[in-house]
XYZ file of C-alpha atoms in Angstrom:
678
model
C 145.824 56.422 99.391
C 147.176 59.035 101.777
C 145.137 59.743 105.555
C 143.151 63.042 105.179
C 145.230 65.929 106.982
C 141.948 67.022 108.317
C 139.099 65.660 110.664
C 137.006 63.502 108.478
C 133.328 64.443 107.918
C 130.525 62.122 110.331
C 127.386 61.755 108.858
C 124.776 60.118 110.569
C 122.195 58.499 108.929
C 118.516 58.284 110.852
C 116.017 55.903 109.394
C 112.905 54.239 109.829
C 112.722 51.463 112.575
C 113.692 48.110 110.811
C 116.334 49.505 108.449
C 118.901 49.969 111.132
C 122.397 48.833 109.880
C 122.622 45.497 112.021
C 119.008 44.343 111.787
C 118.596 45.107 107.522
C 122.374 43.677 106.320
C 121.435 40.292 108.750
C 118.378 40.187 106.587
C 120.004 40.876 102.945
C 122.619 38.403 103.326
C 119.697 36.213 104.015
C 118.030 37.404 100.472
C 115.378 38.438 102.650
C 114.668 41.723 100.743
C 112.764 42.038 97.696
C 114.413 44.379 95.249
C 118.048 45.481 93.923
C 119.422 46.551 97.449
C 122.478 47.383 99.137
C 123.821 45.848 101.922
C 122.795 49.022 104.348
C 119.670 50.478 103.518
C 119.735 53.213 100.621
C 123.230 52.735 99.954
C 124.128 55.870 102.579
C 127.638 53.965 103.296
C 128.787 54.380 99.951
C 130.064 57.928 100.507
C 131.883 56.304 103.170
C 136.246 57.114 103.139
C 138.736 58.415 104.641
C 136.989 62.068 104.631
C 133.929 60.312 105.541
C 132.420 58.102 108.029
C 128.977 57.274 108.255
C 126.831 55.990 110.725
C 123.868 54.381 110.341
C 120.703 54.394 113.044
C 120.200 50.894 114.719
C 117.152 48.790 116.241
C 116.925 48.655 119.167
C 115.257 44.752 120.740
C 111.797 45.420 121.827
C 109.856 43.430 123.978
C 105.677 43.967 124.204
C 105.459 46.899 126.381
C 108.454 48.855 124.897
C 106.507 48.253 121.140
C 103.834 49.545 122.679
C 104.904 52.667 123.928
C 107.064 53.038 120.650
C 103.314 53.136 118.621
C 101.314 54.905 120.756
C 103.616 57.914 120.323
C 103.760 57.449 116.987
C 100.372 57.264 116.862
C 99.636 60.740 118.512
C 102.059 62.183 116.745
C 102.392 60.904 113.276
C 106.125 59.643 113.609
C 108.641 57.638 115.384
C 109.991 59.810 117.888
C 111.238 57.145 120.241
C 113.270 55.357 117.564
C 115.036 59.062 117.524
C 115.286 59.132 121.369
C 117.224 56.060 121.248
C 119.783 57.053 118.675
C 120.035 60.648 120.086
C 123.723 59.730 121.189
C 124.590 58.897 117.250
C 122.533 62.006 116.644
C 124.239 64.394 118.776
C 127.768 63.605 118.151
C 127.513 63.780 114.610
C 128.835 66.615 112.183
C 125.866 66.345 110.110
C 122.614 64.314 109.868
C 120.715 62.690 107.202
C 116.979 61.109 106.885
C 115.329 59.552 104.459
C 111.874 60.714 104.514
C 109.994 63.754 106.464
C 108.954 61.097 109.361
C 113.147 60.710 110.608
C 112.977 64.251 109.752
C 110.802 65.202 112.284
C 111.839 63.337 115.007
C 115.359 64.079 114.214
C 113.773 67.785 114.492
C 111.599 67.288 117.392
C 114.502 66.029 119.389
C 116.572 69.289 118.794
C 113.653 71.036 120.672
C 113.722 68.694 123.620
C 117.625 69.199 123.613
C 117.503 73.198 122.921
C 121.043 73.946 124.790
C 122.843 70.828 123.105
C 125.180 71.624 119.973
C 122.869 70.285 117.034
C 124.061 68.879 114.145
C 123.126 70.494 110.510
C 119.749 68.089 109.150
C 119.562 67.471 105.714
C 115.582 66.176 105.844
C 114.429 64.378 103.344
C 111.203 64.778 102.188
C 109.040 61.854 100.058
C 105.566 61.583 100.500
C 104.412 64.304 102.392
C 103.720 66.964 99.752
C 101.178 64.533 97.879
C 99.280 63.734 100.861
C 99.646 67.700 102.628
C 96.291 68.384 101.946
C 94.577 65.786 103.121
C 96.469 66.021 106.620
C 94.225 67.546 109.139
C 94.853 71.194 110.496
C 96.777 70.472 113.422
C 99.200 67.706 111.813
C 99.965 70.486 109.210
C 100.653 73.002 112.059
C 103.030 70.600 113.442
C 105.126 69.710 110.494
C 105.415 72.821 109.403
C 106.347 73.997 112.848
C 109.095 71.132 112.667
C 110.507 71.090 108.862
C 110.624 74.908 108.735
C 113.398 74.252 111.426
C 115.601 71.817 109.043
C 119.248 73.198 107.595
C 118.083 71.757 103.970
C 114.828 70.053 102.762
C 115.676 67.338 99.841
C 113.282 66.497 97.617
C 113.376 62.989 94.996
C 111.913 65.123 92.171
C 111.789 68.383 91.414
C 107.686 68.306 91.083
C 107.933 67.727 94.679
C 110.297 70.638 95.829
C 108.173 72.978 93.729
C 104.924 71.925 95.883
C 107.202 72.674 99.243
C 108.072 76.544 97.829
C 104.550 77.451 98.485
C 104.483 75.506 102.104
C 107.925 76.113 103.300
C 108.834 79.510 101.187
C 112.282 80.592 102.206
C 113.728 77.543 103.106
C 116.960 76.215 102.049
C 115.865 73.181 98.715
C 117.690 70.957 97.033
C 116.309 67.996 94.138
C 118.470 65.077 95.069
C 117.941 62.265 92.235
C 117.799 58.579 94.151
C 120.020 55.711 92.418
C 119.805 51.993 93.157
C 123.029 49.776 93.622
C 124.372 49.174 89.711
C 127.045 47.350 90.785
C 126.300 44.681 87.980
C 123.515 45.198 85.199
C 122.170 41.571 83.908
C 122.190 40.334 80.284
C 118.281 40.187 79.231
C 117.497 38.270 75.974
C 115.665 40.551 73.582
C 111.731 40.617 72.651
C 111.147 38.143 70.122
C 107.728 38.595 69.314
C 105.234 36.948 66.781
C 102.058 37.300 66.084
C 100.455 34.909 68.500
C 102.922 34.806 71.248
C 101.778 36.463 74.313
C 103.366 39.525 75.366
C 104.699 38.610 79.206
C 104.330 41.899 81.332
C 105.368 42.767 84.528
C 104.398 45.318 86.872
C 105.126 46.395 90.447
C 104.780 48.134 93.797
C 103.360 48.568 96.655
C 103.276 52.644 96.460
C 99.335 53.493 96.982
C 99.884 55.895 93.375
C 99.786 52.268 91.166
C 96.988 52.438 89.014
C 96.458 48.759 88.149
C 92.620 49.872 86.988
C 94.315 51.379 84.213
C 96.788 48.288 83.196
C 94.401 45.876 83.463
C 91.754 47.749 81.521
C 94.361 48.255 78.663
C 95.611 45.197 78.525
C 92.289 43.545 78.452
C 91.760 45.927 74.669
C 94.861 44.341 72.949
C 94.495 43.174 69.682
C 92.637 39.622 69.348
C 96.280 38.462 67.907
C 98.200 40.122 70.272
C 97.735 38.132 74.002
C 98.924 39.389 77.019
C 99.922 38.077 80.125
C 99.957 40.410 83.275
C 101.793 39.421 86.385
C 101.534 42.259 88.867
C 103.915 41.973 91.804
C 102.072 43.774 94.625
C 101.438 43.053 98.615
C 97.789 45.522 97.804
C 94.575 43.056 97.339
C 93.120 43.319 93.349
C 90.931 41.990 91.330
C 92.588 39.666 88.965
C 91.006 38.795 85.515
C 92.097 35.837 83.804
C 94.730 36.859 81.706
C 96.479 38.627 85.027
C 98.575 37.296 88.056
C 98.745 38.723 91.257
C 102.202 37.466 93.189
C 104.040 38.820 96.410
C 107.778 37.808 96.394
C 109.429 37.086 99.461
C 112.408 37.190 98.482
C 114.958 37.690 96.037
C 114.948 34.534 94.000
C 111.391 35.073 93.413
C 111.666 38.842 92.288
C 114.389 38.381 89.761
C 112.875 34.785 88.216
C 109.490 37.604 87.732
C 111.982 39.642 85.771
C 113.274 37.257 83.647
C 110.588 35.677 82.708
C 109.091 39.219 81.569
C 109.104 40.910 78.067
C 108.670 44.335 79.100
C 107.921 46.361 82.630
C 105.166 48.565 83.138
C 104.963 51.577 85.766
C 101.235 52.699 85.718
C 100.398 55.964 87.963
C 98.364 57.889 89.296
C 99.127 61.808 89.589
C 101.344 62.085 92.243
C 104.556 64.541 92.894
C 107.011 62.173 93.884
C 108.839 60.329 91.078
C 106.510 57.042 92.561
C 107.841 54.307 90.390
C 111.377 55.319 90.049
C 112.646 52.560 91.905
C 111.314 50.152 89.404
C 112.109 51.966 86.546
C 115.845 51.569 87.557
C 115.659 47.990 88.655
C 114.271 47.282 85.510
C 116.896 48.643 83.439
C 119.254 46.589 85.201
C 117.899 43.288 84.420
C 117.325 44.943 80.972
C 113.847 45.311 80.584
C 112.245 48.644 78.473
C 110.084 50.410 80.348
C 106.892 52.047 80.116
C 105.411 54.442 82.584
C 103.150 56.983 83.269
C 103.840 60.406 82.752
C 103.839 62.112 86.089
C 105.909 62.397 89.713
C 108.475 64.025 87.465
C 109.778 60.482 85.914
C 111.308 62.833 83.026
C 113.778 64.591 85.325
C 115.571 61.104 85.512
C 114.735 59.520 82.530
C 113.799 61.170 78.831
C 111.564 59.283 76.697
C 114.828 58.011 74.479
C 114.986 55.663 77.774
C 111.024 55.369 79.177
C 108.184 54.897 77.251
C 105.577 57.474 78.751
C 101.779 57.519 78.456
C 99.653 59.736 80.028
C 97.596 60.017 83.120
C 94.978 57.031 82.976
C 95.039 56.998 79.278
C 94.048 53.215 78.660
C 94.509 53.723 74.759
C 97.875 55.096 74.952
C 99.162 52.504 77.449
C 97.639 49.384 75.156
C 99.588 51.401 72.104
C 102.410 51.351 73.983
C 102.659 47.628 75.043
C 101.944 46.681 71.274
C 104.415 49.161 69.787
C 107.531 47.854 71.685
C 106.537 44.320 71.184
C 106.873 44.624 67.748
C 109.994 46.756 67.894
C 112.946 44.730 70.063
C 115.397 47.344 68.304
C 113.904 50.499 69.892
C 113.208 48.001 73.328
C 117.440 47.478 73.320
C 118.055 50.864 72.566
C 115.533 52.677 75.290
C 117.835 50.061 77.791
C 120.777 50.698 76.758
C 120.390 54.659 76.906
C 118.494 54.187 80.410
C 121.721 52.524 81.089
C 124.233 54.541 80.264
C 122.230 57.386 82.873
C 121.854 55.019 85.718
C 126.323 54.123 85.196
C 127.141 57.710 85.186
C 124.207 59.556 87.794
C 121.469 57.083 88.467
C 123.094 55.034 91.176
C 123.636 54.620 94.664
C 126.872 55.909 94.894
C 125.814 59.562 92.961
C 123.093 59.474 95.440
C 125.687 59.017 98.760
C 128.055 61.490 97.008
C 125.296 63.930 96.751
C 124.498 64.257 100.096
C 128.267 64.639 100.872
C 128.381 67.797 99.146
C 124.907 69.474 100.428
C 126.513 68.364 103.927
C 129.860 70.460 103.577
C 128.315 73.217 101.824
C 126.071 73.320 105.364
C 129.073 72.999 107.390
C 131.060 75.632 105.639
C 128.644 78.291 106.136
C 128.986 77.207 109.906
C 132.678 78.968 109.743
C 132.677 82.354 110.527
C 133.512 84.776 108.073
C 136.547 86.226 107.619
C 137.099 89.849 109.638
C 138.233 91.274 106.512
C 135.564 90.521 103.973
C 137.807 91.746 100.715
C 139.904 89.081 101.384
C 137.457 86.270 100.396
C 135.188 88.165 97.922
C 134.551 86.397 94.869
C 135.176 88.555 91.537
C 131.075 87.702 91.225
C 130.555 89.447 94.382
C 133.389 92.316 93.640
C 130.579 93.046 89.945
C 127.244 92.636 92.234
C 125.779 96.198 91.345
C 123.724 97.371 94.481
C 120.544 99.650 94.348
C 119.672 101.134 97.588
C 116.187 102.156 98.728
C 114.808 104.487 101.754
C 111.199 105.283 101.866
C 111.264 107.773 104.557
C 108.425 110.204 105.897
C 109.089 113.379 108.414
C 112.776 112.602 109.841
C 114.786 114.891 107.478
C 117.694 115.417 109.920
C 118.169 111.790 110.543
C 118.209 110.654 106.829
C 120.904 113.040 106.105
C 122.610 111.253 109.045
C 121.706 107.664 106.970
C 122.958 108.675 103.874
C 125.906 109.973 105.247
C 126.893 106.610 106.713
C 125.673 104.416 103.268
C 128.304 106.547 101.500
C 131.057 105.121 103.377
C 130.320 101.325 101.888
C 133.466 99.681 101.532
C 131.022 98.406 98.203
C 129.673 101.018 96.837
C 125.962 100.985 95.881
C 125.341 101.550 92.386
C 122.373 104.209 93.021
C 120.690 105.342 96.016
C 116.874 106.176 95.776
C 114.664 107.716 98.419
C 111.467 107.946 98.319
C 109.297 110.568 100.475
C 105.660 112.147 100.426
C 107.219 115.369 100.563
C 110.109 117.295 99.482
C 110.383 118.667 102.736
C 110.771 114.966 104.472
C 114.182 115.282 102.420
C 115.384 118.704 103.486
C 118.782 119.417 102.787
C 119.496 116.730 100.357
C 119.945 117.500 96.691
C 119.786 114.688 93.585
C 123.686 114.184 93.325
C 125.824 111.482 91.426
C 124.072 108.476 92.542
C 121.607 109.794 95.085
C 117.808 110.203 93.340
C 115.046 111.811 95.212
C 112.018 110.842 94.525
C 108.365 111.743 95.540
C 105.483 109.029 96.225
C 102.048 108.259 97.761
C 102.248 108.251 101.778
C 102.605 105.148 103.162
C 105.081 102.364 103.279
C 104.332 99.962 100.842
C 103.470 102.709 97.990
C 106.750 104.541 98.605
C 108.449 101.149 97.941
C 107.292 100.265 94.913
C 107.900 103.353 93.752
C 111.825 102.477 94.388
C 111.268 99.410 92.941
C 109.839 101.037 89.702
C 112.769 103.255 89.485
C 115.698 100.960 90.448
C 118.041 100.189 87.215
C 120.006 97.444 85.897
C 121.091 96.285 89.599
C 121.370 92.996 90.439
C 120.245 93.493 94.358
C 118.195 96.319 96.299
C 118.483 96.727 99.328
C 116.013 98.420 101.406
C 117.182 100.500 104.572
C 114.983 102.249 107.053
C 115.984 105.903 107.513
C 117.069 105.592 110.883
C 119.560 102.598 109.974
C 123.075 103.068 110.309
C 124.770 100.149 107.961
C 128.037 98.991 108.998
C 130.945 100.017 106.331
C 130.858 96.275 105.166
C 127.235 96.053 104.908
C 126.979 95.480 100.956
C 130.141 93.847 100.886
C 129.139 91.108 102.574
C 125.590 91.024 100.985
C 127.122 91.055 97.361
C 129.475 87.891 98.800
C 126.299 85.961 100.097
C 124.120 86.692 96.813
C 126.880 85.637 94.213
C 127.864 82.828 96.446
C 124.822 80.839 96.074
C 122.147 81.751 93.325
C 118.958 80.337 95.918
C 119.426 83.415 97.646
C 116.667 85.739 97.035
C 115.918 87.294 100.224
C 118.754 88.331 103.183
C 118.449 90.363 105.990
C 121.510 91.390 108.308
C 122.282 90.992 111.745
C 120.877 94.030 113.731
C 123.274 94.925 116.605
C 120.945 96.974 118.757
C 117.304 97.860 117.753
C 116.160 100.993 119.476
C 112.944 100.271 118.202
C 112.404 98.187 121.110
C 112.915 101.486 123.710
C 113.581 104.924 123.663
C 115.220 105.205 120.569
C 118.898 105.681 119.901
C 120.897 108.899 119.133
C 123.167 109.123 115.787
C 125.784 109.633 117.917
C 124.953 106.875 120.274
C 124.329 104.720 116.794
C 127.905 105.357 115.663
C 129.418 104.583 118.854
C 127.913 101.157 118.681
C 129.336 100.561 115.245
C 132.199 101.431 116.306
C 132.720 99.545 119.610
C 134.035 95.843 118.837
C 132.287 94.529 121.905
C 129.257 95.318 119.996
C 129.920 95.443 116.237
C 131.359 91.632 116.472
C 129.443 88.731 114.842
C 132.953 86.624 114.298
C 131.742 83.853 116.006
C 128.599 83.309 113.969
C 127.574 81.527 110.833
C 128.708 84.039 108.282
C 125.010 82.793 106.674
C 121.884 81.591 108.688
C 118.455 80.450 107.849
C 116.007 83.338 107.954
C 112.014 83.123 108.343
C 111.454 86.815 106.839
C 113.308 90.244 106.027
C 113.404 92.519 108.472
C 112.058 95.710 107.085
C 114.456 98.268 108.721
C 117.330 95.776 106.538
C 116.286 93.868 103.684
C 117.780 92.724 100.301
C 116.346 91.320 97.090
C 117.066 89.562 94.362
C 116.089 91.889 91.981
C 115.647 89.840 88.890
C 113.476 87.426 90.701
C 111.486 90.286 91.848
C 110.892 90.895 87.975
C 110.362 87.573 87.010
C 107.569 87.268 89.638
C 105.975 90.937 89.248
C 105.949 91.219 92.933
C 104.943 94.716 94.490
C 104.293 95.472 97.910
C 100.987 95.261 98.904
C 99.822 98.972 98.888
C 96.447 97.562 101.092
C 98.565 97.959 104.451
C 98.692 101.910 104.576
C 101.232 103.970 106.423
C 103.449 101.889 108.734
C 102.191 99.005 107.202
C 102.573 96.515 109.372
C 104.284 93.283 108.664
C 104.701 94.510 105.007
C 108.104 93.039 105.491
C 106.993 89.564 106.055
C 104.225 89.662 103.213
C 106.843 90.487 100.811
C 110.112 88.422 101.543
C 107.463 85.211 102.396
C 106.208 85.575 98.926
C 108.989 85.806 97.541
C 110.733 83.108 99.420
C 108.616 80.711 97.315
C 111.628 81.460 94.159
C 114.369 80.786 97.000
C 116.357 81.003 100.289
C 115.850 83.242 102.781
C 118.729 83.986 105.071
C 120.670 86.228 107.316
C 124.036 87.748 106.575
C 125.269 88.300 109.698
C 128.471 90.117 108.697
C 125.922 92.543 107.179
C 125.190 94.418 110.082
C 123.892 97.855 111.679
C 122.107 99.575 114.203
C 118.503 100.361 113.912
C 117.455 103.839 115.943
C 114.041 103.150 116.113
C 113.180 106.788 116.131
C 110.244 107.925 117.181
C 109.544 110.755 115.074
C 107.006 109.714 112.091
C 105.811 106.974 113.825
C 101.857 106.108 112.885
C 99.675 107.365 116.075
C 98.996 104.429 118.944
C 94.823 103.784 118.023
C 95.780 103.163 114.297
C 99.144 100.952 114.789
C 96.814 99.045 117.627
C 94.582 98.339 114.991
C 96.819 97.151 112.552
C 98.582 95.128 114.979
C 95.390 92.922 114.939
C 94.350 93.271 111.622
C 97.263 92.648 109.359
C 98.327 89.371 110.643
C 94.205 88.554 110.086
C 94.672 90.350 106.040
C 98.091 88.545 105.368
C 96.576 84.870 107.339
C 93.623 84.523 104.615
C 96.097 86.416 101.925
C 98.454 82.630 102.412
C 101.308 84.880 103.652
C 101.466 84.559 107.398
C 100.327 80.873 108.802
C 97.478 81.018 111.341
C 99.486 80.209 114.226
C 102.489 83.086 113.632
C 99.537 85.519 113.330
C 97.537 84.472 116.081
C 100.997 84.374 118.423
C 101.832 87.562 117.357
C 98.196 89.557 117.997
C 98.470 87.738 121.285
C 101.739 88.872 122.332
C 100.586 92.783 121.226
C 97.488 92.948 122.760
C 98.898 91.355 126.501
C 102.275 93.645 126.082
C 99.345 96.778 124.869
C 97.065 96.356 128.144
C 100.276 95.414 130.627
C 101.769 98.405 129.890
C 98.815 100.866 129.604
C 98.748 100.656 133.303
C 102.970 102.375 133.363
C 103.041 103.476 129.935
C 106.412 104.107 128.181
C 106.219 108.254 127.503
C 107.618 107.237 123.639
C 104.445 104.712 122.813
C 100.922 105.359 123.298
C 100.261 101.894 124.651
C 96.408 103.081 125.596
C 95.719 104.379 121.717
C 97.211 100.933 120.972
C 94.941 99.034 123.022
C 91.721 100.956 121.853
C 93.215 100.058 117.983
C 93.931 96.416 119.042
C 89.705 96.115 120.626
C 88.591 98.385 117.191
C 90.037 95.427 115.161
C 89.126 92.582 117.797
C 85.639 93.672 117.264
C 85.549 93.987 113.209
C 87.345 91.020 112.829
C 84.682 88.952 114.424
C 82.258 90.939 112.614
C 84.242 89.543 109.086
C 85.935 92.478 108.629
C 89.086 92.389 107.869
C 90.116 95.668 106.025
C 93.644 97.023 106.825
C 93.074 100.242 105.078
C 90.495 101.009 107.622
C 93.010 102.481 110.179
C 93.022 105.140 107.890
C 89.586 106.337 109.471
C 90.766 105.922 113.347
């Protein structure tokens, strides 16, 4: 094979202490790691080749003091940061970092935060147990975990059940299901079960996972018919009360473990309800050793093996488990067929080689998004992007002159909008515009959330709806770049563009100033930025949504957020983000003029600055730490600036509104609509 003409991908695998490349390989050669294991943990090394270099974390030799320090830090923060720090050279010099569980991922992400000026390689952060234990964690541990893991470039899961739960906790983040597989280099022949009445059925069950349901297994096997004796071997490090027909063993090497498989007739994987595909390793091992498997139907195991490969029973169903054991014991042909079907899946996709290559594919995908987009969006526009139908929605009030300029700018798009919808409380708010080809004028109740819902109601068969503020001047390629992103990745459900200048943070910009900035290559230049990168929410002045996902969920803008609807963009985009990714498309850019006309009065806006974040926290779309930071930042800014207020902001009115909201919040009254009475 000829050498690659480009630099190979350099992946660094950060694993737990004890799984270091050297220490693991030494124990593996001695056969001291029970199970069908790899020469290097989990088989990530199988991705290595001319185009890929794999480096794995190493375990530093410790003295009693250094071990105490590492354990102490791990006890305090919940993960082994010291081990990641020791491997920081390999982590920081790689192209991409892979971690096997959430603990190593959080350690790497904390390392990134402590070295802010350095380049941070993209991180593929795999989670195994976190979603199962999330609700049992203390609030402050959940806060730390959310703070760190929300910075991962990609969250991966071994079960779709796990990933579905994570969508609600980390909405908008990029996620993927990665099928876990073990070494399948050889498949051991096993004599088919030849059970005759009176012969004991030899059942083997293995595992140390806390979701093993030994009680149901022991009860089921103790209730078999008298003519179907059964002997159960449970291989576990956990303590159990074993009745006479059950033997508990703790294998310490592969010779002992494989002898257990060879002496068994079938394997049972009894489980309590879980999300993380508990037992998948045992099912794959048993299949490779030629044994049929009975498993509890939970954790997403069906996504790996269907009922033709594994005999599934309901959670905690003693009778069903007992019947399954008897059924397989009396049907050797079915057992042989199950094993062969399961082995076929392992040969083709459920093996460590496929598992490692999946990480390579995801890594290349991440790295490709770090490459800046072409200056000419038409060069790389796929047919799918060119066919994207886009509707523009503009909610407006009190700015007819600026609105006309905004619409004129939108007519210059290189990817023309299918339609432009404009909604205002009165016809006067849209003075100077006429309904014409491609432009529809609508009237609706006053309030940003109300008006945007009217726009949603009138959107036709578009693929994407883009909401612009009436004072946002979009770059001519905005919609083209947006179409590129949505067409390239069906997981994207929310996108926000790059705001080149935001007049909302100052006295505001004129239309002439905004257009001059768009034409200035020193300002309008995102060529050094990734084409697409993760974002926490859509920014209200320019945000795009996949319309099909909105219709599937029936999502609406919250009309309890009145008038200017402070943070309605966060609320809506974070909810939709539970169905996919939220991203920033850097080539979709523009200028937010931040016009001060038509704005909510200071007292009312100040009230919303406090009440709306608290309301959204109660609703579940805005984490408490984000809400408190937002409230504290706005109150502090209003108080300080009220001493020398800007002429274009009613700072003192905002301070009054802030304090009125705090008073109501302390009384337990959190109602955004109360601002209408101020």
